[in-house]
């Protein structure tokens, strides 16, 4: 069965263009022209992934993302015409998995969708379990336990970032290395993208995010998972 993609975009030409292209390559699609309709459809239709514009009428994309993240871990790729890095980072800090800046090609969007869905479905991970410092990660089921307590709020990108760090426990990884691991060559190379995701992961797994126990900052380099 093909993945179901919800397109929340108020510019009709962009929405129809994305819908036609995605259906042409085998996805099923739904469209919503404002944020409130998008929220209602996401709850009712349970899509596999959401393409979410930031600048929406009625309810803006930031609010939609924040609301959905409080309810589910559905993958979200934000679409934005804004070029300021801060807007994209704000979306990531709210829990978006990725973002694409306009103008974009439909082929680029499909590549990013495929990358996120591969992570969600675990197609890039072998069936094994990672254990380190009281954290247990099942790569096949894509589950995380900390001291036997399930952590269910990680987004697909946050999960992959944690896996990358745990696999390299004790070894500092640069922001570029972490970007490559979670976004691949289709990603937009902003180092602060990693900082936003790290902030989210710490908030979800650390007993005290302001004094990290697991994910440690290595000044001048990036981050590492504590040995």
PDB file of N, CA and C in Angstrom, residues 67-154:
ATOM      1  N   UNK A  67       0.917  21.543  17.783  1.00  0.00           N
ATOM      2  CA  UNK A  67      -0.262  20.790  18.208  1.00  0.00           C
ATOM      3  C   UNK A  67      -0.141  19.315  17.847  1.00  0.00           C
ATOM      4  N   UNK A  68       0.297  19.041  16.614  1.00  0.00           N
ATOM      5  CA  UNK A  68       0.434  17.647  16.189  1.00  0.00           C
ATOM      6  C   UNK A  68       1.494  16.915  17.003  1.00  0.00           C
ATOM      7  N   UNK A  69       2.582  17.613  17.318  1.00  0.00           N
ATOM      8  CA  UNK A  69       3.651  16.965  18.081  1.00  0.00           C
ATOM      9  C   UNK A  69       3.211  16.589  19.487  1.00  0.00           C
ATOM     10  N   UNK A  70       2.246  17.305  20.013  1.00  0.00           N
ATOM     11  CA  UNK A  70       1.714  16.961  21.333  1.00  0.00           C
ATOM     12  C   UNK A  70       0.820  15.729  21.274  1.00  0.00           C
ATOM     13  N   UNK A  71       0.427  15.364  20.057  1.00  0.00           N
ATOM     14  CA  UNK A  71      -0.525  14.264  19.886  1.00  0.00           C
ATOM     15  C   UNK A  71       0.058  13.035  19.212  1.00  0.00           C
ATOM     16  N   UNK A  72       1.092  13.213  18.381  1.00  0.00           N
ATOM     17  CA  UNK A  72       1.609  12.078  17.617  1.00  0.00           C
ATOM     18  C   UNK A  72       3.038  12.331  17.163  1.00  0.00           C
ATOM     19  N   UNK A  73       3.649  11.307  16.587  1.00  0.00           N
ATOM     20  CA  UNK A  73       5.005  11.424  16.043  1.00  0.00           C
ATOM     21  C   UNK A  73       4.990  11.346  14.521  1.00  0.00           C
ATOM     22  N   UNK A  74       3.861  11.681  13.901  1.00  0.00           N
ATOM     23  CA  UNK A  74       3.771  11.648  12.439  1.00  0.00           C
ATOM     24  C   UNK A  74       4.897  12.493  11.840  1.00  0.00           C
ATOM     25  N   UNK A  75       5.612  11.982  10.848  1.00  0.00           N
ATOM     26  CA  UNK A  75       6.683  12.766  10.225  1.00  0.00           C
ATOM     27  C   UNK A  75       6.142  14.043   9.575  1.00  0.00           C
ATOM     28  N   UNK A  76       6.857  15.151   9.799  1.00  0.00           N
ATOM     29  CA  UNK A  76       6.450  16.450   9.258  1.00  0.00           C
ATOM     30  C   UNK A  76       7.624  17.075   8.520  1.00  0.00           C
ATOM     31  N   UNK A  77       7.389  17.444   7.262  1.00  0.00           N
ATOM     32  CA  UNK A  77       8.365  18.225   6.497  1.00  0.00           C
ATOM     33  C   UNK A  77       7.748  19.596   6.270  1.00  0.00           C
ATOM     34  N   UNK A  78       8.414  20.625   6.744  1.00  0.00           N
ATOM     35  CA  UNK A  78       7.892  21.976   6.608  1.00  0.00           C
ATOM     36  C   UNK A  78       8.286  22.590   5.275  1.00  0.00           C
ATOM     37  N   UNK A  79       7.350  23.337   4.699  1.00  0.00           N
ATOM     38  CA  UNK A  79       7.584  24.078   3.463  1.00  0.00           C
ATOM     39  C   UNK A  79       7.567  25.557   3.813  1.00  0.00           C
ATOM     40  N   UNK A  80       8.611  26.273   3.435  1.00  0.00           N
ATOM     41  CA  UNK A  80       8.658  27.685   3.788  1.00  0.00           C
ATOM     42  C   UNK A  80       9.242  28.529   2.675  1.00  0.00           C
ATOM     43  N   UNK A  81       8.632  29.693   2.464  1.00  0.00           N
ATOM     44  CA  UNK A  81       9.156  30.642   1.494  1.00  0.00           C
ATOM     45  C   UNK A  81      10.158  31.573   2.148  1.00  0.00           C
ATOM     46  N   UNK A  82      10.231  31.537   3.470  1.00  0.00           N
ATOM     47  CA  UNK A  82      11.143  32.407   4.180  1.00  0.00           C
ATOM     48  C   UNK A  82      12.568  31.899   4.032  1.00  0.00           C
ATOM     49  N   UNK A  83      13.489  32.832   3.891  1.00  0.00           N
ATOM     50  CA  UNK A  83      14.886  32.428   3.718  1.00  0.00           C
ATOM     51  C   UNK A  83      15.660  32.532   5.018  1.00  0.00           C
ATOM     52  N   UNK A  84      15.086  33.176   6.041  1.00  0.00           N
ATOM     53  CA  UNK A  84      15.799  33.309   7.293  1.00  0.00           C
ATOM     54  C   UNK A  84      15.952  31.954   7.959  1.00  0.00           C
ATOM     55  N   UNK A  85      17.172  31.658   8.390  1.00  0.00           N
ATOM     56  CA  UNK A  85      17.448  30.387   9.036  1.00  0.00           C
ATOM     57  C   UNK A  85      16.622  30.214  10.300  1.00  0.00           C
ATOM     58  N   UNK A  86      16.339  31.306  10.998  1.00  0.00           N
ATOM     59  CA  UNK A  86      15.641  31.220  12.275  1.00  0.00           C
ATOM     60  C   UNK A  86      14.261  30.610  12.128  1.00  0.00           C
ATOM     61  N   UNK A  87      13.578  30.852  11.017  1.00  0.00           N
ATOM     62  CA  UNK A  87      12.243  30.296  10.825  1.00  0.00           C
ATOM     63  C   UNK A  87      12.291  28.778  10.685  1.00  0.00           C
ATOM     64  N   UNK A  88      13.265  28.302   9.930  1.00  0.00           N
ATOM     65  CA  UNK A  88      13.405  26.856   9.763  1.00  0.00           C
ATOM     66  C   UNK A  88      13.784  26.196  11.080  1.00  0.00           C
ATOM     67  N   UNK A  89      14.674  26.831  11.831  1.00  0.00           N
ATOM     68  CA  UNK A  89      15.078  26.277  13.116  1.00  0.00           C
ATOM     69  C   UNK A  89      13.921  26.254  14.100  1.00  0.00           C
ATOM     70  N   UNK A  90      13.084  27.277  14.057  1.00  0.00           N
ATOM     71  CA  UNK A  90      11.915  27.297  14.936  1.00  0.00           C
ATOM     72  C   UNK A  90      11.014  26.108  14.641  1.00  0.00           C
ATOM     73  N   UNK A  91      10.844  25.796  13.364  1.00  0.00           N
ATOM     74  CA  UNK A  91      10.042  24.634  12.998  1.00  0.00           C
ATOM     75  C   UNK A  91      10.658  23.340  13.490  1.00  0.00           C
ATOM     76  N   UNK A  92      11.968  23.215  13.383  1.00  0.00           N
ATOM     77  CA  UNK A  92      12.638  22.005  13.854  1.00  0.00           C
ATOM     78  C   UNK A  92      12.525  21.869  15.366  1.00  0.00           C
ATOM     79  N   UNK A  93      12.640  22.978  16.069  1.00  0.00           N
ATOM     80  CA  UNK A  93      12.535  22.933  17.520  1.00  0.00           C
ATOM     81  C   UNK A  93      11.137  22.527  17.974  1.00  0.00           C
ATOM     82  N   UNK A  94      10.141  22.774  17.135  1.00  0.00           N
ATOM     83  CA  UNK A  94       8.786  22.341  17.447  1.00  0.00           C
ATOM     84  C   UNK A  94       8.572  20.860  17.143  1.00  0.00           C
ATOM     85  N   UNK A  95       9.545  20.236  16.457  1.00  0.00           N
ATOM     86  CA  UNK A  95       9.450  18.807  16.201  1.00  0.00           C
ATOM     87  C   UNK A  95       9.349  18.398  14.756  1.00  0.00           C
ATOM     88  N   UNK A  96       9.460  19.349  13.825  1.00  0.00           N
ATOM     89  CA  UNK A  96       9.470  18.959  12.409  1.00  0.00           C
ATOM     90  C   UNK A  96      10.704  18.112  12.118  1.00  0.00           C
ATOM     91  N   UNK A  97      10.571  17.176  11.188  1.00  0.00           N
ATOM     92  CA  UNK A  97      11.680  16.290  10.854  1.00  0.00           C
ATOM     93  C   UNK A  97      12.624  16.902   9.831  1.00  0.00           C
ATOM     94  N   UNK A  98      12.109  17.769   8.999  1.00  0.00           N
ATOM     95  CA  UNK A  98      12.923  18.345   7.937  1.00  0.00           C
ATOM     96  C   UNK A  98      12.194  19.583   7.423  1.00  0.00           C
ATOM     97  N   UNK A  99      12.851  20.338   6.569  1.00  0.00           N
ATOM     98  CA  UNK A  99      12.201  21.482   5.943  1.00  0.00           C
ATOM     99  C   UNK A  99      12.759  21.667   4.543  1.00  0.00           C
ATOM    100  N   UNK A 100      11.945  22.281   3.695  1.00  0.00           N
ATOM    101  CA  UNK A 100      12.340  22.580   2.323  1.00  0.00           C
ATOM    102  C   UNK A 100      11.961  24.030   2.053  1.00  0.00           C
ATOM    103  N   UNK A 101      12.894  24.795   1.517  1.00  0.00           N
ATOM    104  CA  UNK A 101      12.607  26.200   1.224  1.00  0.00           C
ATOM    105  C   UNK A 101      12.136  26.356  -0.216  1.00  0.00           C
ATOM    106  N   UNK A 102      11.142  27.213  -0.392  1.00  0.00           N
ATOM    107  CA  UNK A 102      10.629  27.529  -1.720  1.00  0.00           C
ATOM    108  C   UNK A 102      11.560  28.533  -2.398  1.00  0.00           C
ATOM    109  N   UNK A 103      11.679  28.463  -3.728  1.00  0.00           N
ATOM    110  CA  UNK A 103      11.042  27.487  -4.630  1.00  0.00           C
ATOM    111  C   UNK A 103      11.763  26.143  -4.580  1.00  0.00           C
ATOM    112  N   UNK A 104      11.027  25.076  -4.808  1.00  0.00           N
ATOM    113  CA  UNK A 104      11.612  23.749  -4.812  1.00  0.00           C
ATOM    114  C   UNK A 104      11.067  22.976  -6.009  1.00  0.00           C
ATOM    115  N   UNK A 105      11.757  21.917  -6.373  1.00  0.00           N
ATOM    116  CA  UNK A 105      11.273  21.055  -7.449  1.00  0.00           C
ATOM    117  C   UNK A 105      10.508  19.888  -6.832  1.00  0.00           C
ATOM    118  N   UNK A 106       9.467  19.387  -7.502  1.00  0.00           N
ATOM    119  CA  UNK A 106       8.754  18.215  -6.983  1.00  0.00           C
ATOM    120  C   UNK A 106       9.672  17.022  -6.773  1.00  0.00           C
ATOM    121  N   UNK A 107      10.684  16.882  -7.629  1.00  0.00           N
ATOM    122  CA  UNK A 107      11.628  15.778  -7.472  1.00  0.00           C
ATOM    123  C   UNK A 107      12.373  15.881  -6.144  1.00  0.00           C
ATOM    124  N   UNK A 108      12.738  17.103  -5.765  1.00  0.00           N
ATOM    125  CA  UNK A 108      13.413  17.313  -4.492  1.00  0.00           C
ATOM    126  C   UNK A 108      12.501  16.923  -3.326  1.00  0.00           C
ATOM    127  N   UNK A 109      11.231  17.297  -3.422  1.00  0.00           N
ATOM    128  CA  UNK A 109      10.287  16.958  -2.367  1.00  0.00           C
ATOM    129  C   UNK A 109      10.153  15.449  -2.233  1.00  0.00           C
ATOM    130  N   UNK A 110      10.053  14.750  -3.353  1.00  0.00           N
ATOM    131  CA  UNK A 110       9.928  13.290  -3.318  1.00  0.00           C
ATOM    132  C   UNK A 110      11.160  12.664  -2.678  1.00  0.00           C
ATOM    133  N   UNK A 111      12.339  13.178  -3.017  1.00  0.00           N
ATOM    134  CA  UNK A 111      13.565  12.635  -2.430  1.00  0.00           C
ATOM    135  C   UNK A 111      13.561  12.780  -0.917  1.00  0.00           C
ATOM    136  N   UNK A 112      13.106  13.924  -0.433  1.00  0.00           N
ATOM    137  CA  UNK A 112      13.077  14.158   1.009  1.00  0.00           C
ATOM    138  C   UNK A 112      12.007  13.297   1.684  1.00  0.00           C
ATOM    139  N   UNK A 113      10.859  13.139   1.024  1.00  0.00           N
ATOM    140  CA  UNK A 113       9.818  12.261   1.556  1.00  0.00           C
ATOM    141  C   UNK A 113      10.342  10.838   1.699  1.00  0.00           C
ATOM    142  N   UNK A 114      11.002  10.347   0.640  1.00  0.00           N
ATOM    143  CA  UNK A 114      11.523   8.982   0.673  1.00  0.00           C
ATOM    144  C   UNK A 114      12.535   8.809   1.801  1.00  0.00           C
ATOM    145  N   UNK A 115      13.390   9.816   1.984  1.00  0.00           N
ATOM    146  CA  UNK A 115      14.411   9.723   3.024  1.00  0.00           C
ATOM    147  C   UNK A 115      13.778   9.643   4.407  1.00  0.00           C
ATOM    148  N   UNK A 116      12.772  10.480   4.657  1.00  0.00           N
ATOM    149  CA  UNK A 116      12.118  10.464   5.966  1.00  0.00           C
ATOM    150  C   UNK A 116      11.350   9.161   6.181  1.00  0.00           C
ATOM    151  N   UNK A 117      10.622   8.695   5.150  1.00  0.00           N
ATOM    152  CA  UNK A 117       9.849   7.464   5.294  1.00  0.00           C
ATOM    153  C   UNK A 117      10.751   6.241   5.468  1.00  0.00           C
ATOM    154  N   UNK A 118      11.929   6.254   4.836  1.00  0.00           N
ATOM    155  CA  UNK A 118      12.874   5.151   5.066  1.00  0.00           C
ATOM    156  C   UNK A 118      13.275   5.106   6.527  1.00  0.00           C
ATOM    157  N   UNK A 119      13.502   6.276   7.109  1.00  0.00           N
ATOM    158  CA  UNK A 119      13.870   6.302   8.515  1.00  0.00           C
ATOM    159  C   UNK A 119      12.720   5.806   9.388  1.00  0.00           C
ATOM    160  N   UNK A 120      11.521   6.227   9.061  1.00  0.00           N
ATOM    161  CA  UNK A 120      10.352   5.804   9.833  1.00  0.00           C
ATOM    162  C   UNK A 120      10.179   4.293   9.783  1.00  0.00           C
ATOM    163  N   UNK A 121      10.361   3.725   8.605  1.00  0.00           N
ATOM    164  CA  UNK A 121      10.142   2.290   8.414  1.00  0.00           C
ATOM    165  C   UNK A 121      11.337   1.434   8.789  1.00  0.00           C
ATOM    166  N   UNK A 122      12.424   2.091   9.178  1.00  0.00           N
ATOM    167  CA  UNK A 122      13.592   1.350   9.622  1.00  0.00           C
ATOM    168  C   UNK A 122      14.324   0.626   8.525  1.00  0.00           C
ATOM    169  N   UNK A 123      14.163   1.056   7.281  1.00  0.00           N
ATOM    170  CA  UNK A 123      14.772   0.326   6.177  1.00  0.00           C
ATOM    171  C   UNK A 123      16.288   0.467   6.139  1.00  0.00           C
ATOM    172  N   UNK A 124      16.805   1.500   6.819  1.00  0.00           N
ATOM    173  CA  UNK A 124      18.248   1.697   6.803  1.00  0.00           C
ATOM    174  C   UNK A 124      18.948   1.020   7.974  1.00  0.00           C
ATOM    175  N   UNK A 125      18.181   0.408   8.861  1.00  0.00           N
ATOM    176  CA  UNK A 125      18.763  -0.145  10.075  1.00  0.00           C
ATOM    177  C   UNK A 125      18.709  -1.667  10.086  1.00  0.00           C
ATOM    178  N   UNK A 126      19.786  -2.351  10.487  1.00  0.00           N
ATOM    179  CA  UNK A 126      19.748  -3.795  10.649  1.00  0.00           C
ATOM    180  C   UNK A 126      18.954  -4.165  11.894  1.00  0.00           C
ATOM    181  N   UNK A 127      18.396  -5.387  11.944  1.00  0.00           N
ATOM    182  CA  UNK A 127      17.632  -5.801  13.114  1.00  0.00           C
ATOM    183  C   UNK A 127      18.561  -6.103  14.293  1.00  0.00           C
ATOM    184  N   UNK A 128      18.776  -5.133  15.145  1.00  0.00           N
ATOM    185  CA  UNK A 128      19.641  -5.315  16.297  1.00  0.00           C
ATOM    186  C   UNK A 128      19.251  -4.326  17.380  1.00  0.00           C
ATOM    187  N   UNK A 129      19.854  -4.501  18.541  1.00  0.00           N
ATOM    188  CA  UNK A 129      19.553  -3.643  19.681  1.00  0.00           C
ATOM    189  C   UNK A 129      20.836  -2.998  20.178  1.00  0.00           C
ATOM    190  N   UNK A 130      20.775  -1.694  20.403  1.00  0.00           N
ATOM    191  CA  UNK A 130      21.892  -0.961  20.983  1.00  0.00           C
ATOM    192  C   UNK A 130      21.615  -0.737  22.470  1.00  0.00           C
ATOM    193  N   UNK A 131      22.630  -0.952  23.304  1.00  0.00           N
ATOM    194  CA  UNK A 131      22.488  -0.691  24.740  1.00  0.00           C
ATOM    195  C   UNK A 131      23.687   0.117  25.217  1.00  0.00           C
ATOM    196  N   UNK A 132      23.407   1.211  25.907  1.00  0.00           N
ATOM    197  CA  UNK A 132      24.485   2.046  26.433  1.00  0.00           C
ATOM    198  C   UNK A 132      23.942   2.922  27.547  1.00  0.00           C
ATOM    199  N   UNK A 133      24.616   2.875  28.698  1.00  0.00           N
ATOM    200  CA  UNK A 133      24.306   3.762  29.824  1.00  0.00           C
ATOM    201  C   UNK A 133      22.823   3.770  30.211  1.00  0.00           C
ATOM    202  N   UNK A 134      22.232   2.592  30.236  1.00  0.00           N
ATOM    203  CA  UNK A 134      20.832   2.503  30.640  1.00  0.00           C
ATOM    204  C   UNK A 134      19.838   2.783  29.535  1.00  0.00           C
ATOM    205  N   UNK A 135      20.336   3.085  28.322  1.00  0.00           N
ATOM    206  CA  UNK A 135      19.457   3.296  27.172  1.00  0.00           C
ATOM    207  C   UNK A 135      19.463   2.058  26.287  1.00  0.00           C
ATOM    208  N   UNK A 136      18.312   1.600  25.899  1.00  0.00           N
ATOM    209  CA  UNK A 136      18.181   0.451  24.998  1.00  0.00           C
ATOM    210  C   UNK A 136      17.391   0.887  23.768  1.00  0.00           C
ATOM    211  N   UNK A 137      17.983   0.680  22.599  1.00  0.00           N
ATOM    212  CA  UNK A 137      17.352   1.087  21.348  1.00  0.00           C
ATOM    213  C   UNK A 137      17.170  -0.137  20.463  1.00  0.00           C
ATOM    214  N   UNK A 138      15.935  -0.425  20.135  1.00  0.00           N
ATOM    215  CA  UNK A 138      15.619  -1.510  19.204  1.00  0.00           C
ATOM    216  C   UNK A 138      15.512  -0.893  17.811  1.00  0.00           C
ATOM    217  N   UNK A 139      16.499  -1.184  16.968  1.00  0.00           N
ATOM    218  CA  UNK A 139      16.559  -0.553  15.654  1.00  0.00           C
ATOM    219  C   UNK A 139      15.485  -1.067  14.708  1.00  0.00           C
ATOM    220  N   UNK A 140      15.079  -2.301  14.896  1.00  0.00           N
ATOM    221  CA  UNK A 140      14.055  -2.862  14.009  1.00  0.00           C
ATOM    222  C   UNK A 140      12.674  -2.320  14.351  1.00  0.00           C
ATOM    223  N   UNK A 141      12.365  -2.266  15.632  1.00  0.00           N
ATOM    224  CA  UNK A 141      11.060  -1.760  16.060  1.00  0.00           C
ATOM    225  C   UNK A 141      11.056  -0.247  16.236  1.00  0.00           C
ATOM    226  N   UNK A 142      12.253   0.341  16.224  1.00  0.00           N
ATOM    227  CA  UNK A 142      12.416   1.788  16.399  1.00  0.00           C
ATOM    228  C   UNK A 142      11.805   2.245  17.720  1.00  0.00           C
ATOM    229  N   UNK A 143      12.228   1.567  18.782  1.00  0.00           N
ATOM    230  CA  UNK A 143      11.770   1.913  20.120  1.00  0.00           C
ATOM    231  C   UNK A 143      12.965   2.261  20.998  1.00  0.00           C
ATOM    232  N   UNK A 144      12.704   3.081  22.009  1.00  0.00           N
ATOM    233  CA  UNK A 144      13.752   3.505  22.943  1.00  0.00           C
ATOM    234  C   UNK A 144      13.261   3.289  24.364  1.00  0.00           C
ATOM    235  N   UNK A 145      14.112   2.653  25.184  1.00  0.00           N
ATOM    236  CA  UNK A 145      13.858   2.512  26.612  1.00  0.00           C
ATOM    237  C   UNK A 145      14.983   3.198  27.368  1.00  0.00           C
ATOM    238  N   UNK A 146      14.639   3.970  28.377  1.00  0.00           N
ATOM    239  CA  UNK A 146      15.638   4.545  29.271  1.00  0.00           C
ATOM    240  C   UNK A 146      15.327   4.052  30.678  1.00  0.00           C
ATOM    241  N   UNK A 147      16.249   3.257  31.220  1.00  0.00           N
ATOM    242  CA  UNK A 147      16.017   2.606  32.516  1.00  0.00           C
ATOM    243  C   UNK A 147      14.675   1.886  32.495  1.00  0.00           C
ATOM    244  N   UNK A 148      14.408   1.196  31.366  1.00  0.00           N
ATOM    245  CA  UNK A 148      13.202   0.390  31.148  1.00  0.00           C
ATOM    246  C   UNK A 148      11.924   1.213  30.965  1.00  0.00           C
ATOM    247  N   UNK A 149      12.065   2.534  30.893  1.00  0.00           N
ATOM    248  CA  UNK A 149      10.893   3.385  30.648  1.00  0.00           C
ATOM    249  C   UNK A 149      10.821   3.736  29.161  1.00  0.00           C
ATOM    250  N   UNK A 150       9.708   3.432  28.484  1.00  0.00           N
ATOM    251  CA  UNK A 150       9.603   3.738  27.050  1.00  0.00           C
ATOM    252  C   UNK A 150       9.601   5.250  26.788  1.00  0.00           C
ATOM    253  N   UNK A 151      10.338   5.652  25.749  1.00  0.00           N
ATOM    254  CA  UNK A 151      10.328   7.037  25.275  1.00  0.00           C
ATOM    255  C   UNK A 151       9.617   7.013  23.926  1.00  0.00           C
ATOM    256  N   UNK A 152       8.408   7.508  23.905  1.00  0.00           N
ATOM    257  CA  UNK A 152       7.572   7.361  22.705  1.00  0.00           C
ATOM    258  C   UNK A 152       7.430   8.651  21.915  1.00  0.00           C
ATOM    259  N   UNK A 153       8.052   9.731  22.364  1.00  0.00           N
ATOM    260  CA  UNK A 153       7.803  11.033  21.745  1.00  0.00           C
ATOM    261  C   UNK A 153       8.848  11.446  20.719  1.00  0.00           C
ATOM    262  N   UNK A 154       9.876  10.610  20.486  1.00  0.00           N
ATOM    263  CA  UNK A 154      10.915  10.978  19.523  1.00  0.00           C
ATOM    264  C   UNK A 154      10.377  10.950  18.096  1.00  0.00           C
TER     265      UNK A 154
END
